[in-house]
């Protein structure tokens, strides 16, 4: 029962953070600024982002529920809070403020945080660590998309 409560808690937090990030980007992908950018040839169609983030946040919520049942430390709470902050703020920095360099720094920091979750907790989490793979792969793709925009615009 406690695991289910954790799963629901993290689903609420993770999807709320996606919602807030979406509000902060202020229709970013449809703005003339973004549409005029030269984008990477591997940029997925818009609908892929919603599907990807839904899968990522569901997997991440299950992972976090298991992790917090094993270790509910201040360090873990701070790492999770940092992840939420970086995930939300990237939308504002990149899409709303058009700060591509700072966006790349933010998304790179987020990538480091998620990879740190994976490698730091791999022994204790074992196979559940693989629930982070969609997030890790997506962040590598997203970071490359941000870097492409920086280098080609």
PDB file of C-alpha atoms in Angstrom:
ATOM      1  CA  UNK A   1       0.000   0.000   0.000  1.00  0.00           C
ATOM      2  CA  UNK A   2       2.871   2.389   0.794  1.00  0.00           C
ATOM      3  CA  UNK A   3       4.415   1.759  -2.637  1.00  0.00           C
ATOM      4  CA  UNK A   4       1.132   2.622  -4.338  1.00  0.00           C
ATOM      5  CA  UNK A   5       0.982   5.901  -2.383  1.00  0.00           C
ATOM      6  CA  UNK A   6       4.520   6.722  -3.505  1.00  0.00           C
ATOM      7  CA  UNK A   7       3.697   5.871  -7.117  1.00  0.00           C
ATOM      8  CA  UNK A   8       0.643   8.146  -7.044  1.00  0.00           C
ATOM      9  CA  UNK A   9       2.593  10.915  -5.314  1.00  0.00           C
ATOM     10  CA  UNK A  10       5.338  10.842  -7.924  1.00  0.00           C
ATOM     11  CA  UNK A  11       2.892  10.604 -10.815  1.00  0.00           C
ATOM     12  CA  UNK A  12       1.172  13.742  -9.489  1.00  0.00           C
ATOM     13  CA  UNK A  13       4.440  15.618  -8.944  1.00  0.00           C
ATOM     14  CA  UNK A  14       5.981  14.558 -12.263  1.00  0.00           C
ATOM     15  CA  UNK A  15       2.947  15.331 -14.390  1.00  0.00           C
ATOM     16  CA  UNK A  16       2.353  18.602 -12.522  1.00  0.00           C
ATOM     17  CA  UNK A  17       5.932  19.580 -13.345  1.00  0.00           C
ATOM     18  CA  UNK A  18       5.322  18.774 -17.019  1.00  0.00           C
ATOM     19  CA  UNK A  19       2.185  20.910 -16.914  1.00  0.00           C
ATOM     20  CA  UNK A  20       4.011  23.836 -15.286  1.00  0.00           C
ATOM     21  CA  UNK A  21       6.849  23.516 -17.798  1.00  0.00           C
ATOM     22  CA  UNK A  22       4.295  23.561 -20.596  1.00  0.00           C
ATOM     23  CA  UNK A  23       2.745  26.754 -19.208  1.00  0.00           C
ATOM     24  CA  UNK A  24       6.171  28.389 -18.891  1.00  0.00           C
ATOM     25  CA  UNK A  25       7.137  27.723 -22.491  1.00  0.00           C
ATOM     26  CA  UNK A  26       4.272  29.958 -23.629  1.00  0.00           C
ATOM     27  CA  UNK A  27       3.348  28.061 -26.802  1.00  0.00           C
ATOM     28  CA  UNK A  28       7.063  27.885 -27.634  1.00  0.00           C
ATOM     29  CA  UNK A  29       7.076  25.202 -30.353  1.00  0.00           C
ATOM     30  CA  UNK A  30       4.486  27.178 -32.366  1.00  0.00           C
ATOM     31  CA  UNK A  31       6.170  30.583 -32.079  1.00  0.00           C
ATOM     32  CA  UNK A  32       7.733  32.253 -35.082  1.00  0.00           C
ATOM     33  CA  UNK A  33      11.077  32.235 -33.224  1.00  0.00           C
ATOM     34  CA  UNK A  34      11.155  28.447 -32.887  1.00  0.00           C
ATOM     35  CA  UNK A  35       9.645  27.755 -36.303  1.00  0.00           C
ATOM     36  CA  UNK A  36      12.317  29.897 -37.962  1.00  0.00           C
ATOM     37  CA  UNK A  37      15.204  28.016 -36.349  1.00  0.00           C
ATOM     38  CA  UNK A  38      17.242  25.499 -38.289  1.00  0.00           C
ATOM     39  CA  UNK A  39      16.528  22.275 -36.446  1.00  0.00           C
ATOM     40  CA  UNK A  40      18.378  18.983 -36.419  1.00  0.00           C
ATOM     41  CA  UNK A  41      17.343  16.491 -39.095  1.00  0.00           C
ATOM     42  CA  UNK A  42      16.570  14.001 -36.282  1.00  0.00           C
ATOM     43  CA  UNK A  43      14.041  16.346 -34.616  1.00  0.00           C
ATOM     44  CA  UNK A  44      10.969  14.196 -34.027  1.00  0.00           C
ATOM     45  CA  UNK A  45       7.467  15.341 -34.976  1.00  0.00           C
ATOM     46  CA  UNK A  46       5.648  17.288 -32.264  1.00  0.00           C
ATOM     47  CA  UNK A  47       3.359  14.453 -31.156  1.00  0.00           C
ATOM     48  CA  UNK A  48       6.391  12.328 -30.185  1.00  0.00           C
ATOM     49  CA  UNK A  49       7.244  14.743 -27.360  1.00  0.00           C
ATOM     50  CA  UNK A  50       3.935  14.142 -25.565  1.00  0.00           C
ATOM     51  CA  UNK A  51       4.157  10.374 -25.947  1.00  0.00           C
ATOM     52  CA  UNK A  52       7.800  10.333 -24.865  1.00  0.00           C
ATOM     53  CA  UNK A  53       7.252  12.484 -21.776  1.00  0.00           C
ATOM     54  CA  UNK A  54       4.219  10.437 -20.729  1.00  0.00           C
ATOM     55  CA  UNK A  55       6.242   7.204 -20.903  1.00  0.00           C
ATOM     56  CA  UNK A  56       9.248   8.845 -19.229  1.00  0.00           C
ATOM     57  CA  UNK A  57       7.270  10.211 -16.299  1.00  0.00           C
ATOM     58  CA  UNK A  58       5.376   6.970 -15.739  1.00  0.00           C
ATOM     59  CA  UNK A  59       8.620   4.968 -15.684  1.00  0.00           C
ATOM     60  CA  UNK A  60      10.329   7.604 -13.533  1.00  0.00           C
ATOM     61  CA  UNK A  61       7.431   7.587 -11.048  1.00  0.00           C
ATOM     62  CA  UNK A  62       7.652   3.805 -10.611  1.00  0.00           C
ATOM     63  CA  UNK A  63      11.425   4.064 -10.255  1.00  0.00           C
ATOM     64  CA  UNK A  64      11.182   6.834  -7.654  1.00  0.00           C
ATOM     65  CA  UNK A  65       8.551   4.969  -5.641  1.00  0.00           C
ATOM     66  CA  UNK A  66      10.867   1.971  -5.338  1.00  0.00           C
ATOM     67  CA  UNK A  67      13.900   4.135  -4.629  1.00  0.00           C
ATOM     68  CA  UNK A  68      12.199   6.206  -1.913  1.00  0.00           C
ATOM     69  CA  UNK A  69      10.971   3.013  -0.230  1.00  0.00           C
ATOM     70  CA  UNK A  70      14.601   1.875   0.024  1.00  0.00           C
ATOM     71  CA  UNK A  71      16.162   5.229   0.893  1.00  0.00           C
ATOM     72  CA  UNK A  72      14.194   8.284   1.903  1.00  0.00           C
ATOM     73  CA  UNK A  73      17.117  10.601   2.622  1.00  0.00           C
ATOM     74  CA  UNK A  74      17.502  14.354   2.454  1.00  0.00           C
ATOM     75  CA  UNK A  75      20.120  13.899  -0.284  1.00  0.00           C
ATOM     76  CA  UNK A  76      17.632  11.940  -2.391  1.00  0.00           C
ATOM     77  CA  UNK A  77      14.882  14.505  -1.837  1.00  0.00           C
ATOM     78  CA  UNK A  78      17.252  17.302  -2.867  1.00  0.00           C
ATOM     79  CA  UNK A  79      18.328  15.424  -6.003  1.00  0.00           C
ATOM     80  CA  UNK A  80      14.697  14.848  -6.966  1.00  0.00           C
ATOM     81  CA  UNK A  81      13.846  18.510  -6.301  1.00  0.00           C
ATOM     82  CA  UNK A  82      16.783  19.599  -8.463  1.00  0.00           C
ATOM     83  CA  UNK A  83      15.566  17.308 -11.247  1.00  0.00           C
ATOM     84  CA  UNK A  84      12.065  18.807 -11.092  1.00  0.00           C
ATOM     85  CA  UNK A  85      13.447  22.348 -11.111  1.00  0.00           C
ATOM     86  CA  UNK A  86      15.784  21.735 -14.069  1.00  0.00           C
ATOM     87  CA  UNK A  87      13.085  19.927 -16.041  1.00  0.00           C
ATOM     88  CA  UNK A  88      10.587  22.762 -15.540  1.00  0.00           C
ATOM     89  CA  UNK A  89      12.960  25.694 -15.982  1.00  0.00           C
ATOM     90  CA  UNK A  90      14.398  24.455 -19.283  1.00  0.00           C
ATOM     91  CA  UNK A  91      11.059  25.162 -20.993  1.00  0.00           C
ATOM     92  CA  UNK A  92      11.064  28.748 -19.745  1.00  0.00           C
ATOM     93  CA  UNK A  93      14.729  29.385 -20.524  1.00  0.00           C
ATOM     94  CA  UNK A  94      14.693  27.871 -24.002  1.00  0.00           C
ATOM     95  CA  UNK A  95      11.215  28.482 -25.412  1.00  0.00           C
ATOM     96  CA  UNK A  96      10.077  31.559 -23.513  1.00  0.00           C
ATOM     97  CA  UNK A  97      13.325  33.497 -23.125  1.00  0.00           C
ATOM     98  CA  UNK A  98      15.154  32.078 -26.196  1.00  0.00           C
ATOM     99  CA  UNK A  99      18.314  31.607 -24.135  1.00  0.00           C
ATOM    100  CA  UNK A 100      19.691  28.686 -26.114  1.00  0.00           C
ATOM    101  CA  UNK A 101      23.107  28.593 -24.381  1.00  0.00           C
ATOM    102  CA  UNK A 102      21.575  28.624 -20.908  1.00  0.00           C
ATOM    103  CA  UNK A 103      19.040  26.060 -22.112  1.00  0.00           C
ATOM    104  CA  UNK A 104      21.898  23.788 -23.127  1.00  0.00           C
ATOM    105  CA  UNK A 105      23.503  24.239 -19.713  1.00  0.00           C
ATOM    106  CA  UNK A 106      20.208  23.450 -17.961  1.00  0.00           C
ATOM    107  CA  UNK A 107      19.438  20.363 -20.038  1.00  0.00           C
ATOM    108  CA  UNK A 108      23.034  19.142 -19.660  1.00  0.00           C
ATOM    109  CA  UNK A 109      22.729  19.530 -15.883  1.00  0.00           C
ATOM    110  CA  UNK A 110      19.427  17.621 -15.957  1.00  0.00           C
ATOM    111  CA  UNK A 111      21.109  14.857 -17.943  1.00  0.00           C
ATOM    112  CA  UNK A 112      23.877  14.631 -15.340  1.00  0.00           C
ATOM    113  CA  UNK A 113      21.307  14.444 -12.531  1.00  0.00           C
ATOM    114  CA  UNK A 114      19.362  11.595 -14.176  1.00  0.00           C
ATOM    115  CA  UNK A 115      22.516   9.661 -15.080  1.00  0.00           C
ATOM    116  CA  UNK A 116      23.671  10.133 -11.475  1.00  0.00           C
ATOM    117  CA  UNK A 117      20.384   8.638 -10.251  1.00  0.00           C
ATOM    118  CA  UNK A 118      21.052   5.644 -12.491  1.00  0.00           C
ATOM    119  CA  UNK A 119      24.689   5.005 -11.584  1.00  0.00           C
ATOM    120  CA  UNK A 120      24.490   5.918  -7.892  1.00  0.00           C
ATOM    121  CA  UNK A 121      21.536   3.664  -7.181  1.00  0.00           C
ATOM    122  CA  UNK A 122      22.141   0.856  -9.669  1.00  0.00           C
ATOM    123  CA  UNK A 123      23.352  -1.669  -7.070  1.00  0.00           C
ATOM    124  CA  UNK A 124      20.399  -1.164  -4.755  1.00  0.00           C
ATOM    125  CA  UNK A 125      17.796  -0.788  -7.504  1.00  0.00           C
ATOM    126  CA  UNK A 126      19.076  -3.523  -9.842  1.00  0.00           C
ATOM    127  CA  UNK A 127      16.640  -4.121 -12.730  1.00  0.00           C
ATOM    128  CA  UNK A 128      14.389  -1.244 -11.633  1.00  0.00           C
ATOM    129  CA  UNK A 129      17.206   1.093 -12.696  1.00  0.00           C
ATOM    130  CA  UNK A 130      16.297   0.318 -16.288  1.00  0.00           C
ATOM    131  CA  UNK A 131      13.091   2.289 -15.772  1.00  0.00           C
ATOM    132  CA  UNK A 132      15.369   5.333 -16.152  1.00  0.00           C
ATOM    133  CA  UNK A 133      16.506   4.345 -19.655  1.00  0.00           C
ATOM    134  CA  UNK A 134      13.687   6.160 -21.513  1.00  0.00           C
ATOM    135  CA  UNK A 135      14.526   9.342 -19.585  1.00  0.00           C
ATOM    136  CA  UNK A 136      18.259   8.929 -20.203  1.00  0.00           C
ATOM    137  CA  UNK A 137      17.858   8.298 -23.941  1.00  0.00           C
ATOM    138  CA  UNK A 138      15.392  11.162 -24.333  1.00  0.00           C
ATOM    139  CA  UNK A 139      17.702  13.580 -22.525  1.00  0.00           C
ATOM    140  CA  UNK A 140      20.578  12.641 -24.808  1.00  0.00           C
ATOM    141  CA  UNK A 141      18.363  13.309 -27.816  1.00  0.00           C
ATOM    142  CA  UNK A 142      16.984  16.554 -26.354  1.00  0.00           C
ATOM    143  CA  UNK A 143      20.463  17.769 -25.452  1.00  0.00           C
ATOM    144  CA  UNK A 144      21.652  17.080 -28.984  1.00  0.00           C
ATOM    145  CA  UNK A 145      18.655  18.979 -30.401  1.00  0.00           C
ATOM    146  CA  UNK A 146      19.407  21.973 -28.171  1.00  0.00           C
ATOM    147  CA  UNK A 147      23.109  21.839 -29.102  1.00  0.00           C
ATOM    148  CA  UNK A 148      22.267  21.640 -32.822  1.00  0.00           C
ATOM    149  CA  UNK A 149      20.108  24.751 -32.550  1.00  0.00           C
ATOM    150  CA  UNK A 150      22.893  26.563 -30.701  1.00  0.00           C
ATOM    151  CA  UNK A 151      25.519  25.643 -33.291  1.00  0.00           C
ATOM    152  CA  UNK A 152      23.401  26.230 -36.394  1.00  0.00           C
ATOM    153  CA  UNK A 153      21.449  29.407 -35.651  1.00  0.00           C
TER     154      UNK A 153
END
